[in-house]
Coordinates of C-alpha atoms in Angstrom, one line a residue:
M1 CA -30.8 -12.4 -20.2
S2 CA -31.6 -15.9 -21.5
K3 CA -28.3 -16.0 -23.4
K4 CA -25.1 -17.3 -21.9
N5 CA -23.4 -14.2 -20.4
I6 CA -19.8 -13.1 -20.1
V7 CA -18.7 -10.2 -17.9
I8 CA -15.3 -8.6 -18.8
T9 CA -13.9 -6.5 -16.0
L10 CA -10.8 -4.3 -16.4
V11 CA -8.9 -3.0 -13.3
A12 CA -6.9 0.2 -13.8
H13 CA -4.6 1.2 -11.0
Q14 CA -1.6 3.5 -10.5
G15 CA 0.4 4.0 -7.3
Y16 CA 0.2 7.5 -6.1
F17 CA 3.0 10.0 -6.3
C18 CA 3.2 13.8 -5.9
P19 CA 3.5 15.5 -9.3
T20 CA 4.8 18.8 -7.9
S21 CA 7.7 17.1 -6.2
I22 CA 9.1 15.5 -9.3
Q23 CA 12.1 17.4 -10.8
E24 CA 12.5 15.3 -13.9
L25 CA 10.8 12.3 -15.7
S26 CA 13.1 9.7 -14.1
H27 CA 10.5 9.0 -11.4
P28 CA 9.8 5.2 -11.5
E29 CA 6.0 5.7 -11.3
I30 CA 5.5 8.5 -13.8
E31 CA 6.7 6.5 -16.9
L32 CA 4.2 3.8 -15.9
L33 CA 1.4 6.3 -15.8
F34 CA 2.4 8.0 -19.1
S35 CA 2.7 4.7 -20.9
G36 CA -0.7 3.7 -19.3
I37 CA -2.3 6.8 -20.8
S38 CA -0.8 6.3 -24.2
D39 CA -1.0 2.5 -24.5
T40 CA -4.1 1.7 -22.5
Y41 CA -6.5 4.5 -21.5
I42 CA -6.6 6.5 -24.7
P43 CA -6.7 3.4 -26.9
L44 CA -9.6 2.1 -24.7
L45 CA -11.6 5.2 -25.2
N46 CA -10.8 5.2 -28.9
M47 CA -12.1 1.6 -29.1
F48 CA -15.3 2.7 -27.4
E49 CA -15.8 5.4 -29.9
T50 CA -15.1 3.1 -32.9
L51 CA -17.5 0.5 -31.6
D52 CA -20.1 3.2 -31.0
L53 CA -19.8 4.7 -34.4
E54 CA -20.2 1.3 -36.0
H55 CA -23.2 0.5 -33.8
I56 CA -21.6 -2.5 -32.3
P57 CA -23.1 -3.1 -28.8
F58 CA -20.6 -3.5 -26.0
K59 CA -20.7 -3.7 -22.2
L60 CA -17.7 -3.7 -19.9
S61 CA -17.0 -3.2 -16.2
L62 CA -14.2 -0.9 -15.2
V63 CA -12.4 -0.2 -12.0
M64 CA -10.4 3.1 -11.8
T65 CA -8.7 3.4 -8.4
P66 CA -8.7 6.7 -6.5
P67 CA -4.9 7.3 -6.9
L68 CA -5.2 6.8 -10.6
C69 CA -8.2 9.1 -10.9
T70 CA -6.4 11.7 -8.8
L71 CA -3.3 11.7 -11.1
L72 CA -5.4 11.8 -14.3
A73 CA -7.3 14.8 -13.0
D74 CA -4.2 16.7 -11.9
Y75 CA -3.4 19.6 -14.1
T76 CA 0.3 19.3 -13.4
V77 CA 0.3 15.6 -14.6
Q78 CA -1.7 16.6 -17.7
E79 CA 0.9 19.3 -18.5
M80 CA 3.8 16.9 -17.8
Y81 CA 2.2 14.3 -20.1
V82 CA 1.9 16.7 -23.0
N83 CA 5.5 17.7 -22.5
W84 CA 6.4 14.0 -22.4
L85 CA 4.7 13.5 -25.8
D86 CA 6.5 16.4 -27.2
K87 CA 9.8 14.8 -26.3
L88 CA 8.7 11.5 -27.9
I89 CA 7.7 13.3 -31.0
L90 CA 11.1 15.0 -31.2
L91 CA 12.8 11.6 -30.7
G92 CA 10.7 10.1 -33.5
E93 CA 11.4 13.0 -35.8
N94 CA 15.2 12.7 -35.1
Q95 CA 15.0 9.0 -36.0
I96 CA 13.1 9.7 -39.2
N97 CA 15.5 12.3 -40.3
S98 CA 18.4 9.9 -39.9
L99 CA 16.9 7.3 -42.1
N100 CA 16.2 6.9 -45.8
K101 CA 12.7 6.0 -46.9
T102 CA 14.1 2.8 -48.4
D103 CA 15.4 1.7 -45.0
E104 CA 13.4 -1.2 -43.6
M105 CA 13.2 0.6 -40.2
Y106 CA 11.6 3.7 -41.8
P107 CA 7.9 2.5 -41.8
L108 CA 8.2 1.2 -38.3
V109 CA 9.6 4.5 -37.0
E110 CA 7.0 6.5 -39.0
A111 CA 4.1 4.4 -37.6
E112 CA 5.2 4.8 -34.0
L113 CA 5.8 8.6 -34.5
N114 CA 2.3 8.9 -36.0
R115 CA 0.9 7.0 -33.1
V116 CA 2.5 9.4 -30.6
K117 CA 1.2 12.4 -32.6
K118 CA -2.3 10.9 -32.5
C119 CA -2.0 10.4 -28.8
K120 CA -1.3 14.0 -28.3
E121 CA -4.1 15.1 -30.6
D122 CA -6.6 12.7 -28.9
F123 CA -5.5 13.8 -25.4
V124 CA -5.5 17.6 -26.1
A125 CA -8.1 18.1 -28.8
V126 CA -10.5 15.2 -28.5
Y127 CA -10.6 14.6 -24.7
K128 CA -9.5 18.1 -23.6
C129 CA -7.0 16.5 -21.2
D130 CA -9.9 15.1 -19.2
L131 CA -10.0 11.3 -19.6
L132 CA -12.2 10.8 -16.6
A133 CA -15.0 12.8 -18.2
A134 CA -14.8 10.6 -21.3
F135 CA -15.1 7.4 -19.2
R136 CA -18.0 9.0 -17.3
Y137 CA -19.7 9.7 -20.7
Y138 CA -19.7 6.0 -21.5
A139 CA -20.8 5.1 -18.0
D140 CA -23.8 7.4 -18.3
R141 CA -24.7 5.6 -21.5
G142 CA -24.5 2.2 -19.8
S143 CA -21.7 0.9 -22.0
I144 CA -19.4 0.6 -19.0
E145 CA -20.1 0.0 -15.4
L146 CA -17.7 1.8 -13.0
L147 CA -17.0 -0.1 -9.8
A148 CA -15.7 1.6 -6.7
T149 CA -12.8 0.3 -4.7
A150 CA -10.7 1.0 -1.6
A151 CA -9.0 4.3 -1.3
T152 CA -5.4 3.2 -1.8
A153 CA -5.7 -0.4 -2.9
A154 CA -5.1 -1.8 0.5
F155 CA -5.2 -5.6 1.0
L156 CA -8.2 -5.6 3.3
P157 CA -7.8 -9.1 4.8
H158 CA -4.7 -7.8 6.6
Y159 CA -6.9 -5.5 8.6
I160 CA -10.0 -7.6 9.3
D161 CA -9.5 -7.3 13.1
L162 CA -9.2 -3.5 12.7
P163 CA -12.6 -2.6 11.3
E164 CA -11.9 1.2 11.6
A165 CA -9.0 0.8 9.1
I166 CA -11.2 -1.1 6.6
N167 CA -14.0 1.4 7.1
A168 CA -11.6 4.3 6.3
Q169 CA -10.4 2.6 3.1
I170 CA -14.0 1.9 1.9
D171 CA -15.3 5.3 3.0
A172 CA -12.6 7.3 1.3
G173 CA -12.8 5.1 -1.8
L174 CA -16.6 5.6 -2.1
H175 CA -16.3 9.4 -1.5
S176 CA -13.5 9.6 -4.1
H177 CA -15.6 7.7 -6.6
R178 CA -18.5 10.1 -6.2
Q179 CA -16.2 13.1 -6.5
F180 CA -14.7 11.9 -9.8
F181 CA -17.7 10.3 -11.4
G182 CA -20.8 11.6 -9.6
L183 CA -22.1 8.1 -9.5
V184 CA -23.4 5.8 -6.8
P185 CA -21.9 2.4 -7.7
D186 CA -23.5 -1.0 -7.2
G187 CA -20.3 -3.0 -7.2
F188 CA -17.2 -2.9 -4.9
W189 CA -13.9 -4.2 -6.2
L190 CA -11.8 -5.9 -3.5
P191 CA -8.1 -4.9 -4.2
A192 CA -6.4 -8.1 -5.5
M193 CA -9.7 -9.7 -4.8
G194 CA -8.6 -10.2 -1.2
Y195 CA -11.4 -11.6 0.8
T196 CA -11.8 -13.1 4.3
S197 CA -14.9 -13.7 6.4
G198 CA -16.4 -10.6 7.8
L199 CA -15.6 -8.2 4.9
E200 CA -19.0 -8.8 3.4
E201 CA -20.6 -7.1 6.5
I202 CA -18.5 -4.0 6.1
I203 CA -18.9 -3.8 2.3
K204 CA -22.7 -4.2 2.5
S205 CA -22.9 -1.5 5.2
Y206 CA -21.8 1.1 2.7
G207 CA -24.7 0.3 0.3
Y208 CA -22.9 -1.9 -2.1
T209 CA -24.8 -4.7 -3.8
Y210 CA -22.1 -7.0 -5.0
T211 CA -18.4 -7.8 -5.2
I212 CA -16.3 -10.2 -7.2
L213 CA -14.2 -13.0 -5.7
D214 CA -11.5 -15.3 -7.1
S215 CA -13.0 -18.6 -8.2
H216 CA -11.9 -20.6 -5.1
G217 CA -13.7 -18.1 -2.9
L218 CA -16.9 -19.6 -4.2
L219 CA -15.8 -23.2 -5.0
F220 CA -14.5 -23.7 -1.5
A221 CA -17.5 -21.9 0.1
N222 CA -19.9 -23.5 2.6
P223 CA -22.1 -24.8 1.1
V224 CA -20.4 -25.3 -2.3
P225 CA -22.5 -23.3 -4.8
R226 CA -24.6 -25.7 -6.9
N227 CA -23.8 -23.6 -10.0
G228 CA -20.1 -23.1 -9.2
I229 CA -18.8 -19.8 -10.6
F230 CA -21.4 -19.8 -13.4
S231 CA -24.0 -18.0 -11.3
P232 CA -23.8 -15.3 -8.6
A233 CA -24.4 -16.4 -5.0
V234 CA -25.3 -14.4 -1.9
C235 CA -23.8 -14.0 1.5
Q236 CA -26.0 -14.2 4.6
N237 CA -26.2 -10.4 4.9
G238 CA -27.5 -10.1 1.3
L239 CA -24.2 -9.1 -0.5
W240 CA -24.0 -10.8 -3.9
V241 CA -20.7 -12.4 -4.9
F242 CA -19.6 -13.3 -8.4
G243 CA -16.7 -15.7 -9.0
Q244 CA -14.1 -14.8 -11.6
D245 CA -12.7 -17.5 -13.9
Y246 CA -9.1 -17.6 -12.9
T247 CA -8.1 -19.2 -16.3
A248 CA -9.1 -16.0 -18.3
E249 CA -6.1 -13.9 -17.3
D250 CA -3.8 -16.9 -17.6
S251 CA -4.9 -17.5 -21.2
V252 CA -3.9 -13.9 -22.0
I253 CA -0.7 -13.2 -20.1
G254 CA 0.2 -16.6 -18.5
A255 CA 3.2 -18.7 -19.5
G256 CA 1.3 -20.1 -22.5
G257 CA -0.9 -17.0 -23.0
F258 CA -1.7 -15.3 -26.3
M259 CA 0.7 -12.4 -25.6
H260 CA 3.7 -14.6 -25.8
K261 CA 3.2 -15.5 -29.5
D262 CA 6.4 -14.9 -31.5
V263 CA 4.7 -12.6 -33.9
Y264 CA 3.8 -10.0 -31.3
R265 CA 5.9 -6.9 -30.5
N266 CA 8.6 -7.2 -28.0
Q267 CA 7.7 -4.8 -25.2
N268 CA 11.0 -5.4 -23.4
R269 CA 13.3 -4.0 -26.1
D270 CA 13.2 -0.3 -26.5
F271 CA 15.2 2.0 -28.9
A272 CA 16.0 4.4 -26.0
F273 CA 18.2 1.7 -24.3
E274 CA 20.2 1.0 -27.5
A275 CA 20.6 4.5 -29.1
T276 CA 23.6 6.8 -28.6
D277 CA 23.4 9.9 -26.4
Q278 CA 23.4 11.9 -29.6
Q279 CA 20.4 10.0 -31.0
L280 CA 18.6 10.7 -27.7
A281 CA 19.3 14.4 -27.7
G282 CA 16.3 16.2 -26.2
F283 CA 15.0 13.0 -24.7
L284 CA 17.5 12.1 -22.1
T285 CA 16.8 13.4 -18.6
E286 CA 19.2 16.0 -17.1
S287 CA 20.8 13.2 -15.0
G288 CA 21.3 11.0 -18.1
V289 CA 18.7 8.4 -16.9
R290 CA 17.3 6.4 -19.8
L291 CA 13.5 5.8 -19.9
P292 CA 11.4 3.6 -22.1
S293 CA 10.3 5.6 -25.1
G294 CA 7.8 3.3 -26.7
Y295 CA 9.8 3.1 -29.9
K296 CA 10.0 -0.7 -30.1
Y297 CA 10.6 -2.3 -33.4
W298 CA 11.3 -6.0 -32.8
T299 CA 9.2 -9.2 -32.3
R300 CA 9.1 -11.3 -29.3
G301 CA 10.3 -14.4 -31.1
D302 CA 13.5 -13.1 -32.6
D303 CA 15.6 -10.2 -31.3
N304 CA 16.8 -9.5 -34.9
K305 CA 13.4 -9.8 -36.6
L306 CA 11.6 -6.5 -37.2
Y307 CA 8.0 -6.2 -36.1
D308 CA 5.3 -6.9 -38.7
R309 CA 2.0 -5.3 -37.5
D310 CA -0.1 -6.8 -40.3
A311 CA 1.1 -10.3 -39.3
A312 CA 0.4 -9.5 -35.6
L313 CA -3.1 -8.3 -36.4
L314 CA -3.8 -11.6 -38.2
Q315 CA -2.7 -13.4 -35.1
V316 CA -4.8 -11.1 -32.9
K317 CA -7.9 -12.2 -34.9
E318 CA -7.0 -15.9 -34.6
D319 CA -6.4 -15.6 -30.8
A320 CA -9.7 -13.7 -30.3
E321 CA -11.5 -16.4 -32.1
T322 CA -9.8 -19.0 -29.9
F323 CA -10.8 -17.2 -26.8
V324 CA -14.4 -16.7 -27.8
R325 CA -14.8 -20.2 -29.0
K326 CA -13.3 -21.5 -25.7
Y327 CA -15.9 -19.6 -23.7
E328 CA -18.8 -20.6 -25.9
E329 CA -17.9 -24.2 -25.3
K330 CA -17.3 -23.6 -21.6
L331 CA -20.7 -21.9 -21.1
N332 CA -22.5 -24.5 -23.3
K333 CA -21.1 -27.3 -21.2
A334 CA -22.0 -25.5 -18.0
S335 CA -25.6 -24.9 -19.3
Q336 CA -26.0 -28.6 -20.1
A337 CA -24.5 -29.8 -16.8
L338 CA -26.5 -27.3 -14.6
E339 CA -29.7 -27.5 -16.6
T340 CA -30.4 -23.8 -16.3
D341 CA -30.5 -20.8 -18.7
D342 CA -29.0 -18.5 -16.1
I343 CA -25.3 -19.0 -17.0
S344 CA -22.7 -16.3 -16.6
I345 CA -19.0 -16.1 -16.1
V346 CA -16.7 -13.2 -15.1
C347 CA -13.3 -12.6 -16.7
A348 CA -11.2 -10.0 -14.9
F349 CA -8.0 -8.5 -16.2
Y350 CA -5.7 -5.7 -15.3
A351 CA -6.1 -2.9 -17.8
K352 CA -2.4 -2.5 -18.2
D353 CA -2.2 -5.9 -19.8
F354 CA -4.0 -4.4 -22.8
G355 CA -1.5 -2.1 -24.4
Q356 CA 1.3 -1.8 -21.9
T357 CA 2.1 -5.4 -21.2
W358 CA 0.7 -6.7 -24.5
H359 CA 1.1 -4.2 -27.3
E360 CA -1.7 -5.8 -29.4
G361 CA -3.9 -6.4 -26.4
M362 CA -6.4 -3.6 -27.1
S363 CA -6.8 -4.9 -30.7
W364 CA -7.5 -8.4 -29.3
L365 CA -10.1 -7.0 -26.8
E366 CA -11.8 -5.2 -29.6
Q367 CA -11.9 -8.4 -31.7
V368 CA -13.4 -10.3 -28.8
I369 CA -16.1 -7.7 -28.4
R370 CA -16.9 -7.8 -32.1
L371 CA -17.1 -11.6 -32.1
V372 CA -19.3 -11.8 -29.0
A373 CA -21.6 -9.1 -30.6
T374 CA -22.2 -11.4 -33.6
S375 CA -22.7 -14.6 -31.5
S376 CA -26.1 -16.1 -31.3
D377 CA -25.3 -17.9 -28.1
M378 CA -23.3 -15.5 -25.9
E379 CA -23.7 -11.9 -24.8
L380 CA -21.5 -9.3 -23.1
V381 CA -23.2 -8.1 -19.9
Q382 CA -22.3 -6.3 -16.6
C383 CA -22.8 -7.6 -13.1
C384 CA -25.4 -4.9 -12.4
D385 CA -27.6 -6.4 -15.2
F386 CA -28.3 -9.3 -12.9
L387 CA -29.5 -7.3 -9.9
D388 CA -33.1 -7.0 -10.8
Y389 CA -33.3 -10.3 -12.6
K390 CA -32.5 -13.2 -10.4
K391 CA -33.7 -13.3 -6.8
D392 CA -33.4 -17.0 -5.9
L393 CA -29.7 -16.9 -5.2
Q394 CA -28.0 -19.6 -3.2
E395 CA -26.8 -18.5 0.2
I396 CA -23.2 -19.3 1.0
N397 CA -20.3 -18.4 3.3
P398 CA -17.4 -17.6 0.9
F399 CA -13.9 -19.0 1.5
M400 CA -10.9 -16.7 2.1
S401 CA -9.3 -16.0 -1.2
A402 CA -7.3 -13.6 -3.4
A403 CA -6.3 -13.3 -7.0
T404 CA -2.6 -13.1 -6.3
G405 CA 0.1 -15.4 -4.9
T406 CA -1.2 -19.0 -4.8
G407 CA -4.7 -17.6 -4.2
Y408 CA -4.3 -16.1 -0.8
G409 CA -2.2 -13.0 -1.2
E410 CA 0.8 -14.4 0.6
N411 CA 3.1 -12.4 -1.7
F412 CA 2.0 -9.3 0.2
L413 CA 3.5 -10.8 3.4
D414 CA 6.7 -12.6 2.4
T415 CA 10.2 -12.4 3.7
K416 CA 10.9 -9.2 1.6
N417 CA 8.0 -7.1 2.9
D418 CA 6.6 -8.7 6.0
W419 CA 8.1 -5.9 8.2
M420 CA 5.8 -3.3 6.6
L421 CA 2.5 -4.6 7.9
Q422 CA 3.3 -4.1 11.6
Y423 CA 4.0 -0.4 11.0
A424 CA 0.9 0.0 8.8
R425 CA -1.3 -1.7 11.4
K426 CA 0.1 0.3 14.3
A427 CA -0.5 3.5 12.4
C428 CA -4.1 2.5 11.8
Q429 CA -4.6 1.8 15.5
R430 CA -3.1 5.1 16.5
M431 CA -5.1 7.0 13.9
N432 CA -8.2 5.5 15.3
Q433 CA -7.1 6.7 18.8
L434 CA -6.5 10.2 17.4
A435 CA -9.9 10.3 15.7
D436 CA -11.7 9.3 19.0
L437 CA -9.5 11.6 21.1
F438 CA -10.1 14.7 18.9
P439 CA -13.7 14.3 17.6
E440 CA -14.6 17.9 17.1
D441 CA -11.3 19.7 16.4
T442 CA -11.0 22.4 13.7
G443 CA -8.3 24.7 12.3
L444 CA -4.7 23.7 12.4
K445 CA -5.3 20.6 14.5
A446 CA -7.9 19.3 12.1
R447 CA -5.6 19.9 9.2
A448 CA -2.9 17.9 10.9
L449 CA -5.3 15.1 11.6
N450 CA -6.5 15.0 8.0
M451 CA -2.9 14.9 6.9
A452 CA -2.3 12.0 9.3
A453 CA -5.3 10.1 7.8
R454 CA -3.9 10.5 4.3
E455 CA -0.5 9.2 5.3
V456 CA -2.0 6.1 7.0
L457 CA -4.1 5.4 3.9
L458 CA -1.0 5.7 1.7
A459 CA 1.0 3.4 4.0
Q460 CA -1.7 0.8 3.6
S461 CA -1.3 0.6 -0.2
L462 CA -0.5 -2.8 -1.5
D463 CA 1.8 -1.1 -4.1
W464 CA 4.7 -1.0 -1.6
P465 CA 4.8 -4.7 -0.5
K466 CA 4.0 -5.8 -4.1
M467 CA 7.0 -3.8 -5.4
L468 CA 9.3 -5.2 -2.8
S469 CA 8.1 -8.8 -3.4
E470 CA 8.5 -8.4 -7.2
G471 CA 11.8 -6.5 -7.0
L472 CA 10.3 -3.6 -8.9
F473 CA 12.0 -0.4 -7.7
P474 CA 12.2 -1.8 -4.2
E475 CA 14.3 1.1 -2.9
Y476 CA 11.7 3.6 -4.1
A477 CA 8.9 1.6 -2.6
E478 CA 10.6 1.3 0.8
A479 CA 11.4 5.0 0.9
Q480 CA 7.9 6.0 0.1
F481 CA 6.4 3.7 2.7
K482 CA 8.8 4.9 5.4
K483 CA 8.0 8.5 4.5
N484 CA 4.3 7.8 4.9
V485 CA 4.8 6.2 8.3
Q486 CA 7.3 8.8 9.5
S487 CA 4.9 11.7 8.4
F488 CA 2.2 10.1 10.4
I489 CA 4.4 9.7 13.5
T490 CA 5.4 13.3 13.2
V491 CA 1.8 14.4 13.3
F492 CA 1.0 12.0 16.2
D493 CA 3.9 13.2 18.3
S494 CA 3.1 16.9 17.5
L495 CA -0.5 16.5 18.6
G496 CA 0.8 14.8 21.8
A497 CA 3.1 17.7 22.5
N498 CA 0.5 20.2 21.3
T499 CA 3.1 21.8 19.0
I500 CA 2.3 21.6 15.2
S501 CA 4.7 23.2 12.7
T502 CA 2.5 25.1 10.3
E503 CA 5.4 25.3 7.8
W504 CA 6.0 21.6 7.9
L505 CA 2.3 20.8 7.6
T506 CA 1.8 23.1 4.7
K507 CA 4.7 21.6 2.8
L508 CA 3.4 18.0 3.4
E509 CA -0.1 19.0 2.3
Q510 CA 1.5 20.3 -1.0
E511 CA 3.5 17.1 -1.4
H512 CA 0.5 14.8 -0.8
P513 CA -2.6 16.6 -2.2
L514 CA -4.5 13.3 -2.4
F515 CA -8.0 13.4 -1.1
P516 CA -8.3 17.2 -0.5
W517 CA -11.7 16.6 1.1
M518 CA -10.3 14.3 3.7
N519 CA -12.1 14.1 7.1
Y520 CA -10.0 12.2 9.7
R521 CA -13.2 11.1 11.4
I522 CA -13.5 8.2 8.9
F523 CA -11.1 6.4 11.3
S524 CA -13.5 6.8 14.2
K525 CA -15.3 3.9 15.7
K526 CA -18.8 3.4 14.1
Q527 CA -21.7 3.9 16.4

């Protein structure tokens, strides 16, 4: 590890929804999941295979949250996704049939149709509808490191004075990770990189070796790390902390980021929102709701200019070279200034940015990997590669930080969503009381307690306040949050009155099959 090292970490997350309760594909979360599968997860696996076949070494870190894993492993979701692809194939074929081969739109429609058909072939024939098994394959080979995370992406600093709530999130997240991947992870991913003093004690107690903080979590630490973010540091209790370079994501999707180049595909203009009802026959939902189809034919720079993939791929190569050159220079300068060979830097991205947000993003990532593989001065590594190598780490007390808002997660507690936290915290407190009041219960009462625990975990999800803050399906987010809280209250009141409706409980269990192994005692006080 004498080279200068770069760690690329991708975070894949999806808010949980109940597949069996969805009547049609107008659900706001399901289109996000399906586009994630088609535009990000399958292309990511295909990239791994391509690099593998060409014997190009690669190492990445990957976070796949429990709600996302639960949905990807759900047979109903898998069946719905295949049906969704069939509708897209029909839509593409209808477009092809309405065009002449000489029409300038024809090759664009044909290319997108072929991409959808390949998605179906890859999902059904290549990956056998089991994407998690494919990711586990590359984890077993050491090409990717899978980090565990909290159960429902809760913003943990909001619960630092309620250790039982944080324990429940970490406990359920770890159990879920082992259930899906059969692996004991070294690293723990803090949702939104939300950190405050005291979290390191809880994280370390579950056997984790390291976590990743936003850059100012290290740069404002006491004492300030002598190597800044270019080397891991260690907390007093032995938990390693790596600092991410906050400029990495900004260079990709920020205001002046690569994805905004005029030549790239416009992801905000979709054929399905411009076509007639007749052109969308077989694709429109029963209620007539229009959903993004993925058939997007225009560039970002000019609404009337058709997309040129060849030109976009040339720009991808140039932007990848710019990114790699920037980090070579940054790491070289750090090495000279710090006078050490142990130089590393972490670049963390949301997986959805590669494919969903930025259509050419996966091609860019592949080019970056290829360029680093040929570099004589830089190497792709994983955080776990450091664990047996460097022992003289500087001890620090990290500073409170997050990788959202202005660096402190204040967007999860603004004027649009601040009312949510008081309900989520009160539910956590009452769940802790229930766990201590009924420590050995079984049968129907245990089922009710397990259901209550699930609802509390779901109410803690940062998806709901985030959606309200950003104005993304706020009515849906508010309704889901209220349903989680109300379901918990119903269980709480029923236990108090010693009258539990078996019919109601069974229905709720069917609606929220998340964490089928749930044990409500994860909310108990630790001895």
